[in-house]
């Protein structure tokens, strides 16, 4: 597969023709849920015409007719098309890795034990503080190139490995510069210099010293509401301050314990609550009755050997759900949404249709981009993944296989196995 220097080049007009299928989740003004979650429109023997970075037309080949003017054609025979994938939850801005910790965990150490001993997130904080902004930008670009090869054309990335003013802001700038949607995760862990004063005082510092500039750079704020990180009172204070500064709200919640994330998310009008591996029946029902999207991260649960989130129960109860990788060096060193799609179908009990909607339209809602991302439809951004099979569901069926043939972003070929 060739990757074009991170810069998409190609024609202004691109006709992807003779596709076996074009599959696009049904679009709604709100996230899809209930039976609508499983609605995917499939056109057989179809084309997609892209102009000026947008989808101009999509339809069956028999209705294509003559195309006037210059147009570059892409042969879609034997391929199927789905919308460019949207990864709405990553921690793609970090320096270093945690391969040593990975080996320790394989030998029996738990993620929480490593964190409590000053490793885990805090070891990535040390590496990220030492890296410098240029290196951070290069890291996000490298990680984004991995995601792109796997079909992700839109990604969110969080800060949260700086935990001081300078590095948190550098992370947000690096994410923006690399084309990501930035989320401020200042409240990810309490850094060593604030350990004595504690989590509440660290939240005071974030709101007083970092928020004003973070709010200029980020689109949303996020908090790790968990035993050993931030409790519900601290999370509320952080998120309310962020909302007052104009940021949308998200939470890491119910990853290890139910500590009040779902009620808080609903009360403060968060866009999403993410993880939910520990969510019980009452939480499922509460989330289903709300407008908050539940973001499920099965790669993270499996990577840590933890219970999986109650995806089927959430979907059946009518909750709006999204899927994401949680790509990060500690709990999910996985940048591939197709792998997550496979896990959703084999481990979470979702159908391929539901899983596709969850990492396209619904993920786009979490990022407030559902008016132009997550579907193949006229007027939408021309972000298209060509799957190397005549049935798009091979994207989920082929576990970690080479199913992504070509990725089109903004109407230009961004990477292809055909080059
Ligand atoms: O979503 N749980 C908190 N944060 C990340 C992990 C970050 C890390 O381990 O570096 C997560 O799993
Ligand atoms: Fe996360």
mmCIF file of C-alpha atoms in Angstrom, residues 10-401:
data_model
loop_
_atom_site.group_PDB
_atom_site.id
_atom_site.type_symbol
_atom_site.label_atom_id
_atom_site.label_comp_id
_atom_site.label_asym_id
_atom_site.label_seq_id
_atom_site.Cartn_x
_atom_site.Cartn_y
_atom_site.Cartn_z
ATOM 1 C CA UNK A 10 -5.200 13.624 -7.206
ATOM 2 C CA UNK A 11 -7.952 14.908 -9.372
ATOM 3 C CA UNK A 12 -10.567 17.456 -8.470
ATOM 4 C CA UNK A 13 -13.133 15.099 -9.957
ATOM 5 C CA UNK A 14 -12.963 11.408 -9.225
ATOM 6 C CA UNK A 15 -15.359 8.753 -10.497
ATOM 7 C CA UNK A 16 -15.230 5.459 -8.615
ATOM 8 C CA UNK A 17 -17.060 3.167 -10.998
ATOM 9 C CA UNK A 18 -18.254 -0.416 -11.287
ATOM 10 C CA UNK A 19 -18.255 -0.977 -7.538
ATOM 11 C CA UNK A 20 -19.875 -4.234 -6.473
ATOM 12 C CA UNK A 21 -21.545 -2.397 -3.608
ATOM 13 C CA UNK A 22 -21.824 1.051 -2.099
ATOM 14 C CA UNK A 23 -22.918 0.717 1.529
ATOM 15 C CA UNK A 24 -23.928 3.707 3.621
ATOM 16 C CA UNK A 25 -25.697 3.830 6.989
ATOM 17 C CA UNK A 26 -29.026 5.585 6.986
ATOM 18 C CA UNK A 27 -28.542 9.182 8.033
ATOM 19 C CA UNK A 28 -30.490 11.019 10.676
ATOM 20 C CA UNK A 29 -30.311 14.404 12.321
ATOM 21 C CA UNK A 30 -29.593 12.560 15.573
ATOM 22 C CA UNK A 31 -27.478 9.461 16.278
ATOM 23 C CA UNK A 32 -29.119 6.287 15.009
ATOM 24 C CA UNK A 33 -30.465 3.921 17.655
ATOM 25 C CA UNK A 34 -32.836 0.994 17.995
ATOM 26 C CA UNK A 35 -33.805 -0.668 14.702
ATOM 27 C CA UNK A 36 -32.379 2.312 12.744
ATOM 28 C CA UNK A 37 -28.901 1.389 14.024
ATOM 29 C CA UNK A 38 -29.017 -1.631 11.727
ATOM 30 C CA UNK A 39 -30.173 0.211 8.597
ATOM 31 C CA UNK A 40 -27.493 0.276 5.939
ATOM 32 C CA UNK A 41 -28.452 1.246 2.392
ATOM 33 C CA UNK A 42 -26.649 -0.986 -0.096
ATOM 34 C CA UNK A 43 -26.501 -0.176 -3.800
ATOM 35 C CA UNK A 44 -25.312 -3.014 -6.044
ATOM 36 C CA UNK A 45 -23.194 -2.308 -9.158
ATOM 37 C CA UNK A 46 -22.792 1.319 -8.322
ATOM 38 C CA UNK A 47 -20.620 4.422 -8.672
ATOM 39 C CA UNK A 48 -19.562 7.371 -6.535
ATOM 40 C CA UNK A 49 -18.732 10.680 -8.224
ATOM 41 C CA UNK A 50 -16.638 13.087 -6.161
ATOM 42 C CA UNK A 51 -16.231 16.782 -6.985
ATOM 43 C CA UNK A 52 -14.395 19.431 -5.022
ATOM 44 C CA UNK A 53 -13.858 17.102 -2.096
ATOM 45 C CA UNK A 54 -17.531 16.250 -1.733
ATOM 46 C CA UNK A 55 -19.728 13.442 -2.971
ATOM 47 C CA UNK A 56 -21.579 14.870 -5.975
ATOM 48 C CA UNK A 57 -23.570 11.799 -6.957
ATOM 49 C CA UNK A 58 -23.931 8.183 -5.976
ATOM 50 C CA UNK A 59 -26.083 5.648 -7.753
ATOM 51 C CA UNK A 60 -26.349 2.474 -9.816
ATOM 52 C CA UNK A 61 -24.060 2.181 -12.848
ATOM 53 C CA UNK A 62 -27.036 1.908 -15.172
ATOM 54 C CA UNK A 63 -27.958 5.505 -14.256
ATOM 55 C CA UNK A 64 -24.449 6.941 -14.592
ATOM 56 C CA UNK A 65 -24.804 8.407 -18.099
ATOM 57 C CA UNK A 66 -22.064 10.509 -19.665
ATOM 58 C CA UNK A 67 -19.827 12.594 -17.401
ATOM 59 C CA UNK A 68 -18.836 15.916 -18.991
ATOM 60 C CA UNK A 69 -15.370 17.404 -18.550
ATOM 61 C CA UNK A 70 -12.185 16.069 -16.962
ATOM 62 C CA UNK A 71 -12.638 13.243 -14.551
ATOM 63 C CA UNK A 72 -10.255 10.589 -13.308
ATOM 64 C CA UNK A 73 -11.728 7.139 -13.059
ATOM 65 C CA UNK A 74 -11.014 4.569 -10.386
ATOM 66 C CA UNK A 75 -11.896 0.989 -11.297
ATOM 67 C CA UNK A 76 -14.072 -0.439 -8.539
ATOM 68 C CA UNK A 77 -14.576 -3.906 -10.011
ATOM 69 C CA UNK A 78 -14.509 -6.521 -7.274
ATOM 70 C CA UNK A 79 -14.507 -3.838 -4.587
ATOM 71 C CA UNK A 80 -17.169 -2.385 -2.323
ATOM 72 C CA UNK A 81 -17.367 1.061 -0.756
ATOM 73 C CA UNK A 82 -18.204 2.212 2.748
ATOM 74 C CA UNK A 83 -17.896 5.692 4.269
ATOM 75 C CA UNK A 84 -14.497 6.763 5.525
ATOM 76 C CA UNK A 85 -14.327 5.502 9.101
ATOM 77 C CA UNK A 86 -14.550 7.949 11.999
ATOM 78 C CA UNK A 87 -12.490 7.190 15.111
ATOM 79 C CA UNK A 88 -14.126 9.312 17.822
ATOM 80 C CA UNK A 89 -11.885 8.227 20.733
ATOM 81 C CA UNK A 90 -8.101 7.992 20.552
ATOM 82 C CA UNK A 91 -5.099 9.065 22.605
ATOM 83 C CA UNK A 92 -2.915 9.329 19.499
ATOM 84 C CA UNK A 93 -0.673 12.117 20.820
ATOM 85 C CA UNK A 94 2.057 10.493 22.904
ATOM 86 C CA UNK A 95 5.778 9.921 22.857
ATOM 87 C CA UNK A 96 7.493 6.611 23.493
ATOM 88 C CA UNK A 97 5.728 3.329 24.015
ATOM 89 C CA UNK A 98 4.903 0.913 26.824
ATOM 90 C CA UNK A 99 6.144 -2.344 25.406
ATOM 91 C CA UNK A 100 7.938 -3.144 28.691
ATOM 92 C CA UNK A 101 4.685 -2.699 30.581
ATOM 93 C CA UNK A 102 2.943 -4.855 28.005
ATOM 94 C CA UNK A 103 5.377 -7.649 28.795
ATOM 95 C CA UNK A 104 4.851 -7.161 32.553
ATOM 96 C CA UNK A 105 1.111 -7.379 32.078
ATOM 97 C CA UNK A 106 1.559 -10.531 30.047
ATOM 98 C CA UNK A 107 3.409 -11.912 33.072
ATOM 99 C CA UNK A 108 0.495 -11.093 35.364
ATOM 100 C CA UNK A 109 0.758 -7.446 36.505
ATOM 101 C CA UNK A 110 -2.510 -5.531 36.324
ATOM 102 C CA UNK A 111 -3.025 -2.181 34.578
ATOM 103 C CA UNK A 112 -4.246 -0.572 37.804
ATOM 104 C CA UNK A 113 -1.240 -1.902 39.790
ATOM 105 C CA UNK A 114 1.192 -0.460 37.241
ATOM 106 C CA UNK A 115 -0.618 2.888 37.344
ATOM 107 C CA UNK A 116 -0.576 2.972 41.147
ATOM 108 C CA UNK A 117 3.179 2.255 41.106
ATOM 109 C CA UNK A 118 3.854 5.347 38.978
ATOM 110 C CA UNK A 119 3.966 3.523 35.654
ATOM 111 C CA UNK A 120 1.089 3.328 33.215
ATOM 112 C CA UNK A 121 -0.228 6.716 32.128
ATOM 113 C CA UNK A 122 2.449 8.496 34.172
ATOM 114 C CA UNK A 123 5.279 6.804 32.305
ATOM 115 C CA UNK A 124 3.847 8.122 29.030
ATOM 116 C CA UNK A 125 3.543 11.536 30.693
ATOM 117 C CA UNK A 126 7.295 11.530 31.371
ATOM 118 C CA UNK A 127 8.079 10.653 27.746
ATOM 119 C CA UNK A 128 5.582 13.165 26.351
ATOM 120 C CA UNK A 129 6.847 16.038 28.523
ATOM 121 C CA UNK A 130 10.377 15.339 27.304
ATOM 122 C CA UNK A 131 9.492 15.135 23.622
ATOM 123 C CA UNK A 132 8.875 18.707 22.441
ATOM 124 C CA UNK A 133 6.065 19.917 20.217
ATOM 125 C CA UNK A 134 7.611 18.996 16.856
ATOM 126 C CA UNK A 135 8.157 15.432 17.955
ATOM 127 C CA UNK A 136 4.610 15.255 19.258
ATOM 128 C CA UNK A 137 3.260 16.461 15.960
ATOM 129 C CA UNK A 138 5.371 13.884 14.128
ATOM 130 C CA UNK A 139 4.035 11.196 16.459
ATOM 131 C CA UNK A 140 0.414 12.130 15.795
ATOM 132 C CA UNK A 141 1.115 12.179 12.056
ATOM 133 C CA UNK A 142 2.709 8.741 12.234
ATOM 134 C CA UNK A 143 -0.224 7.347 14.194
ATOM 135 C CA UNK A 144 -2.710 9.052 11.862
ATOM 136 C CA UNK A 145 -0.992 7.408 8.893
ATOM 137 C CA UNK A 146 -1.533 3.998 10.525
ATOM 138 C CA UNK A 147 -5.177 4.844 11.079
ATOM 139 C CA UNK A 148 -5.565 6.058 7.502
ATOM 140 C CA UNK A 149 -4.223 2.802 6.085
ATOM 141 C CA UNK A 150 -6.896 1.050 8.127
ATOM 142 C CA UNK A 151 -9.612 3.277 6.655
ATOM 143 C CA UNK A 152 -9.933 6.031 9.260
ATOM 144 C CA UNK A 153 -10.366 9.374 7.494
ATOM 145 C CA UNK A 154 -11.440 11.379 10.555
ATOM 146 C CA UNK A 155 -9.931 10.945 14.000
ATOM 147 C CA UNK A 156 -10.260 12.528 17.383
ATOM 148 C CA UNK A 157 -7.255 12.647 19.701
ATOM 149 C CA UNK A 158 -6.972 13.665 23.315
ATOM 150 C CA UNK A 159 -4.306 15.418 25.298
ATOM 151 C CA UNK A 160 -3.787 14.009 28.782
ATOM 152 C CA UNK A 161 -0.141 12.966 28.634
ATOM 153 C CA UNK A 162 1.181 16.410 29.480
ATOM 154 C CA UNK A 163 -0.704 17.237 32.662
ATOM 155 C CA UNK A 164 1.164 20.522 32.878
ATOM 156 C CA UNK A 165 0.186 23.722 31.149
ATOM 157 C CA UNK A 166 2.887 23.771 28.512
ATOM 158 C CA UNK A 167 2.650 20.140 27.427
ATOM 159 C CA UNK A 168 -1.147 19.930 27.443
ATOM 160 C CA UNK A 169 -1.315 22.942 25.119
ATOM 161 C CA UNK A 170 1.506 21.556 22.960
ATOM 162 C CA UNK A 171 -0.439 18.306 22.618
ATOM 163 C CA UNK A 172 -3.586 20.119 21.517
ATOM 164 C CA UNK A 173 -1.626 22.143 18.938
ATOM 165 C CA UNK A 174 0.098 18.999 17.663
ATOM 166 C CA UNK A 175 -3.225 17.197 17.255
ATOM 167 C CA UNK A 176 -4.697 20.127 15.324
ATOM 168 C CA UNK A 177 -1.616 20.431 13.132
ATOM 169 C CA UNK A 178 -1.813 16.726 12.287
ATOM 170 C CA UNK A 179 -5.461 17.033 11.234
ATOM 171 C CA UNK A 180 -7.077 15.507 14.309
ATOM 172 C CA UNK A 181 -10.104 16.700 16.246
ATOM 173 C CA UNK A 182 -8.612 17.797 19.592
ATOM 174 C CA UNK A 183 -10.108 16.970 22.993
ATOM 175 C CA UNK A 184 -8.645 18.388 26.190
ATOM 176 C CA UNK A 185 -8.106 15.534 28.678
ATOM 177 C CA UNK A 186 -6.308 17.588 31.304
ATOM 178 C CA UNK A 187 -8.037 15.499 33.982
ATOM 179 C CA UNK A 188 -6.531 12.170 32.914
ATOM 180 C CA UNK A 189 -4.340 11.521 35.957
ATOM 181 C CA UNK A 190 -2.877 13.555 38.813
ATOM 182 C CA UNK A 191 0.766 14.320 37.947
ATOM 183 C CA UNK A 192 3.527 13.818 40.548
ATOM 184 C CA UNK A 193 3.973 17.533 41.315
ATOM 185 C CA UNK A 194 0.294 17.711 42.378
ATOM 186 C CA UNK A 195 0.213 14.339 44.147
ATOM 187 C CA UNK A 196 0.508 15.786 47.648
ATOM 188 C CA UNK A 197 -2.155 18.431 47.093
ATOM 189 C CA UNK A 198 -4.440 15.852 45.478
ATOM 190 C CA UNK A 199 -6.911 15.549 42.638
ATOM 191 C CA UNK A 200 -9.246 18.379 43.702
ATOM 192 C CA UNK A 201 -6.380 20.882 43.873
ATOM 193 C CA UNK A 202 -5.091 19.676 40.508
ATOM 194 C CA UNK A 203 -8.536 20.364 39.004
ATOM 195 C CA UNK A 204 -8.320 23.873 40.472
ATOM 196 C CA UNK A 205 -4.968 24.295 38.727
ATOM 197 C CA UNK A 206 -6.374 23.074 35.396
ATOM 198 C CA UNK A 207 -9.308 25.456 35.530
ATOM 199 C CA UNK A 208 -7.257 28.432 36.669
ATOM 200 C CA UNK A 209 -4.077 27.967 34.626
ATOM 201 C CA UNK A 210 -4.854 25.897 31.513
ATOM 202 C CA UNK A 211 -8.547 26.077 30.625
ATOM 203 C CA UNK A 212 -8.609 29.477 28.918
ATOM 204 C CA UNK A 213 -6.008 28.494 26.322
ATOM 205 C CA UNK A 214 -7.119 24.874 26.064
ATOM 206 C CA UNK A 215 -10.608 26.063 25.185
ATOM 207 C CA UNK A 216 -9.163 28.002 22.239
ATOM 208 C CA UNK A 217 -7.516 24.842 20.873
ATOM 209 C CA UNK A 218 -9.870 21.978 21.741
ATOM 210 C CA UNK A 219 -13.430 21.180 20.707
ATOM 211 C CA UNK A 220 -14.323 19.102 23.761
ATOM 212 C CA UNK A 221 -13.133 18.266 27.264
ATOM 213 C CA UNK A 222 -12.810 14.780 28.729
ATOM 214 C CA UNK A 223 -12.122 13.401 32.212
ATOM 215 C CA UNK A 224 -11.096 9.995 33.576
ATOM 216 C CA UNK A 225 -13.802 9.409 36.186
ATOM 217 C CA UNK A 226 -12.478 6.368 37.993
ATOM 218 C CA UNK A 227 -11.188 5.011 41.276
ATOM 219 C CA UNK A 228 -7.608 6.230 41.577
ATOM 220 C CA UNK A 229 -8.145 9.093 39.077
ATOM 221 C CA UNK A 230 -10.989 11.643 39.515
ATOM 222 C CA UNK A 231 -14.215 11.186 41.458
ATOM 223 C CA UNK A 232 -17.643 12.428 40.394
ATOM 224 C CA UNK A 233 -17.371 15.678 42.364
ATOM 225 C CA UNK A 234 -13.999 16.534 40.817
ATOM 226 C CA UNK A 235 -15.171 15.484 37.355
ATOM 227 C CA UNK A 236 -18.269 17.646 37.632
ATOM 228 C CA UNK A 237 -16.245 20.674 38.664
ATOM 229 C CA UNK A 238 -13.791 20.196 35.786
ATOM 230 C CA UNK A 239 -16.498 19.595 33.175
ATOM 231 C CA UNK A 240 -18.712 22.466 34.335
ATOM 232 C CA UNK A 241 -15.756 24.804 34.071
ATOM 233 C CA UNK A 242 -14.991 23.505 30.593
ATOM 234 C CA UNK A 243 -18.613 23.863 29.484
ATOM 235 C CA UNK A 244 -18.618 27.478 30.672
ATOM 236 C CA UNK A 245 -15.587 28.052 28.426
ATOM 237 C CA UNK A 246 -17.494 26.679 25.435
ATOM 238 C CA UNK A 247 -16.197 23.111 25.252
ATOM 239 C CA UNK A 248 -18.387 20.094 24.537
ATOM 240 C CA UNK A 249 -18.193 17.417 27.223
ATOM 241 C CA UNK A 250 -17.141 13.774 27.254
ATOM 242 C CA UNK A 251 -16.222 11.312 29.992
ATOM 243 C CA UNK A 252 -14.173 8.158 30.441
ATOM 244 C CA UNK A 253 -16.609 6.276 32.655
ATOM 245 C CA UNK A 254 -17.377 2.811 34.046
ATOM 246 C CA UNK A 255 -14.053 1.411 32.786
ATOM 247 C CA UNK A 256 -13.231 -0.464 35.990
ATOM 248 C CA UNK A 257 -15.955 0.655 38.412
ATOM 249 C CA UNK A 258 -19.311 2.403 38.254
ATOM 250 C CA UNK A 259 -18.480 5.696 39.913
ATOM 251 C CA UNK A 260 -21.318 7.920 38.743
ATOM 252 C CA UNK A 261 -20.216 8.688 35.178
ATOM 253 C CA UNK A 262 -23.525 7.955 33.453
ATOM 254 C CA UNK A 263 -25.733 10.045 35.768
ATOM 255 C CA UNK A 264 -23.212 12.885 35.596
ATOM 256 C CA UNK A 265 -22.951 12.675 31.801
ATOM 257 C CA UNK A 266 -26.721 12.851 31.458
ATOM 258 C CA UNK A 267 -27.119 15.664 33.967
ATOM 259 C CA UNK A 268 -24.520 17.916 32.403
ATOM 260 C CA UNK A 269 -25.497 17.130 28.812
ATOM 261 C CA UNK A 270 -22.273 15.390 27.753
ATOM 262 C CA UNK A 271 -21.927 14.263 24.157
ATOM 263 C CA UNK A 272 -20.644 10.852 25.181
ATOM 264 C CA UNK A 273 -19.603 8.571 27.974
ATOM 265 C CA UNK A 274 -16.890 6.179 26.870
ATOM 266 C CA UNK A 275 -15.752 2.654 27.952
ATOM 267 C CA UNK A 276 -18.729 1.287 29.970
ATOM 268 C CA UNK A 277 -17.105 -2.104 30.618
ATOM 269 C CA UNK A 278 -18.417 -2.018 34.204
ATOM 270 C CA UNK A 279 -21.875 -0.629 33.415
ATOM 271 C CA UNK A 280 -24.763 -2.518 35.019
ATOM 272 C CA UNK A 281 -28.438 -2.809 34.133
ATOM 273 C CA UNK A 282 -29.524 0.514 35.650
ATOM 274 C CA UNK A 283 -26.778 2.318 33.759
ATOM 275 C CA UNK A 284 -27.827 0.686 30.495
ATOM 276 C CA UNK A 285 -31.418 1.831 30.968
ATOM 277 C CA UNK A 286 -30.423 5.340 32.014
ATOM 278 C CA UNK A 287 -28.126 5.784 29.038
ATOM 279 C CA UNK A 288 -30.760 4.408 26.655
ATOM 280 C CA UNK A 289 -33.250 6.976 27.904
ATOM 281 C CA UNK A 290 -30.809 9.833 27.309
ATOM 282 C CA UNK A 291 -29.199 11.669 24.399
ATOM 283 C CA UNK A 292 -25.680 10.766 25.535
ATOM 284 C CA UNK A 293 -23.828 8.453 23.136
ATOM 285 C CA UNK A 294 -22.185 5.391 24.681
ATOM 286 C CA UNK A 295 -18.770 4.935 23.055
ATOM 287 C CA UNK A 296 -17.630 1.309 23.197
ATOM 288 C CA UNK A 297 -13.953 0.386 23.024
ATOM 289 C CA UNK A 298 -13.713 -3.411 22.729
ATOM 290 C CA UNK A 299 -10.048 -3.393 21.698
ATOM 291 C CA UNK A 300 -9.219 -1.725 25.013
ATOM 292 C CA UNK A 301 -11.257 -4.214 27.061
ATOM 293 C CA UNK A 302 -9.623 -7.179 25.335
ATOM 294 C CA UNK A 303 -6.132 -5.656 25.430
ATOM 295 C CA UNK A 304 -6.465 -5.390 29.217
ATOM 296 C CA UNK A 305 -8.230 -8.736 29.577
ATOM 297 C CA UNK A 306 -11.227 -6.961 31.066
ATOM 298 C CA UNK A 307 -14.954 -7.643 30.720
ATOM 299 C CA UNK A 308 -16.533 -6.372 27.533
ATOM 300 C CA UNK A 309 -19.109 -3.574 27.590
ATOM 301 C CA UNK A 310 -22.804 -4.558 27.449
ATOM 302 C CA UNK A 311 -23.165 -3.547 23.815
ATOM 303 C CA UNK A 312 -26.078 -5.808 22.937
ATOM 304 C CA UNK A 313 -28.032 -4.717 25.998
ATOM 305 C CA UNK A 314 -27.371 -1.068 25.164
ATOM 306 C CA UNK A 315 -28.428 -1.493 21.537
ATOM 307 C CA UNK A 316 -31.540 -3.470 22.490
ATOM 308 C CA UNK A 317 -32.512 -0.872 25.082
ATOM 309 C CA UNK A 318 -32.294 1.788 22.365
ATOM 310 C CA UNK A 319 -29.103 3.554 23.427
ATOM 311 C CA UNK A 320 -27.122 5.500 20.847
ATOM 312 C CA UNK A 321 -23.781 3.710 20.600
ATOM 313 C CA UNK A 322 -20.532 4.398 18.794
ATOM 314 C CA UNK A 323 -17.401 2.288 18.407
ATOM 315 C CA UNK A 324 -13.811 3.546 18.584
ATOM 316 C CA UNK A 325 -10.299 2.162 19.012
ATOM 317 C CA UNK A 326 -9.159 4.042 22.163
ATOM 318 C CA UNK A 327 -5.738 3.876 20.456
ATOM 319 C CA UNK A 328 -3.112 4.580 23.143
ATOM 320 C CA UNK A 329 0.176 3.057 24.303
ATOM 321 C CA UNK A 330 -1.184 1.445 27.467
ATOM 322 C CA UNK A 331 -4.660 -0.008 27.194
ATOM 323 C CA UNK A 332 -5.215 -0.303 23.432
ATOM 324 C CA UNK A 333 -2.253 -0.283 21.070
ATOM 325 C CA UNK A 334 -4.678 -0.721 18.185
ATOM 326 C CA UNK A 335 -5.298 1.872 15.490
ATOM 327 C CA UNK A 336 -7.579 -0.287 13.343
ATOM 328 C CA UNK A 337 -11.315 0.347 13.248
ATOM 329 C CA UNK A 338 -11.785 -2.719 10.999
ATOM 330 C CA UNK A 339 -10.397 -4.819 13.858
ATOM 331 C CA UNK A 340 -12.846 -3.071 16.190
ATOM 332 C CA UNK A 341 -15.651 -3.825 13.718
ATOM 333 C CA UNK A 342 -14.688 -7.496 13.793
ATOM 334 C CA UNK A 343 -14.610 -7.527 17.583
ATOM 335 C CA UNK A 344 -17.990 -5.793 17.695
ATOM 336 C CA UNK A 345 -19.492 -8.585 15.610
ATOM 337 C CA UNK A 346 -17.703 -11.546 17.186
ATOM 338 C CA UNK A 347 -17.494 -10.396 20.820
ATOM 339 C CA UNK A 348 -20.133 -7.713 21.401
ATOM 340 C CA UNK A 349 -23.066 -9.280 19.564
ATOM 341 C CA UNK A 350 -23.561 -6.423 17.127
ATOM 342 C CA UNK A 351 -24.452 -7.031 13.493
ATOM 343 C CA UNK A 352 -22.096 -5.782 10.775
ATOM 344 C CA UNK A 353 -24.695 -3.120 9.918
ATOM 345 C CA UNK A 354 -24.903 -1.905 13.517
ATOM 346 C CA UNK A 355 -21.134 -1.915 13.877
ATOM 347 C CA UNK A 356 -20.679 0.108 10.683
ATOM 348 C CA UNK A 357 -23.185 2.745 11.803
ATOM 349 C CA UNK A 358 -21.429 2.917 15.159
ATOM 350 C CA UNK A 359 -18.049 3.887 13.673
ATOM 351 C CA UNK A 360 -19.395 6.136 10.918
ATOM 352 C CA UNK A 361 -22.562 8.184 11.454
ATOM 353 C CA UNK A 362 -22.751 7.835 15.220
ATOM 354 C CA UNK A 363 -19.060 8.499 15.699
ATOM 355 C CA UNK A 364 -19.475 11.559 13.488
ATOM 356 C CA UNK A 365 -22.247 12.748 15.831
ATOM 357 C CA UNK A 366 -19.892 12.445 18.798
ATOM 358 C CA UNK A 367 -17.510 14.758 16.927
ATOM 359 C CA UNK A 368 -20.336 17.117 15.817
ATOM 360 C CA UNK A 369 -19.575 16.354 12.157
ATOM 361 C CA UNK A 370 -22.574 14.242 11.198
ATOM 362 C CA UNK A 371 -23.707 16.809 8.652
ATOM 363 C CA UNK A 372 -20.718 15.927 6.457
ATOM 364 C CA UNK A 373 -18.988 12.782 7.737
ATOM 365 C CA UNK A 374 -20.052 9.170 8.137
ATOM 366 C CA UNK A 375 -22.178 8.602 5.038
ATOM 367 C CA UNK A 376 -21.727 8.297 1.287
ATOM 368 C CA UNK A 377 -24.348 10.760 0.152
ATOM 369 C CA UNK A 378 -24.456 13.905 -2.002
ATOM 370 C CA UNK A 379 -22.968 16.877 -0.178
ATOM 371 C CA UNK A 380 -21.035 14.755 2.292
ATOM 372 C CA UNK A 381 -17.238 14.850 2.370
ATOM 373 C CA UNK A 382 -15.878 12.442 -0.246
ATOM 374 C CA UNK A 383 -14.268 10.123 2.319
ATOM 375 C CA UNK A 384 -14.620 6.564 1.047
ATOM 376 C CA UNK A 385 -13.034 3.239 1.941
ATOM 377 C CA UNK A 386 -12.823 0.665 -0.836
ATOM 378 C CA UNK A 387 -13.036 -2.808 0.668
ATOM 379 C CA UNK A 388 -11.200 -5.593 -1.151
ATOM 380 C CA UNK A 389 -14.284 -7.788 -1.514
ATOM 381 C CA UNK A 390 -17.566 -7.706 -3.401
ATOM 382 C CA UNK A 391 -19.544 -7.604 -0.127
ATOM 383 C CA UNK A 392 -18.670 -4.717 2.204
ATOM 384 C CA UNK A 393 -19.214 -6.896 5.278
ATOM 385 C CA UNK A 394 -15.795 -8.470 4.661
ATOM 386 C CA UNK A 395 -14.533 -5.335 6.428
ATOM 387 C CA UNK A 396 -15.772 -6.925 9.676
ATOM 388 C CA UNK A 397 -15.652 -10.571 8.615
ATOM 389 C CA UNK A 398 -11.934 -10.692 7.815
ATOM 390 C CA UNK A 399 -10.301 -10.479 11.239
ATOM 391 C CA UNK A 400 -7.280 -8.190 10.885
ATOM 392 C CA UNK A 401 -6.926 -9.093 7.195
#
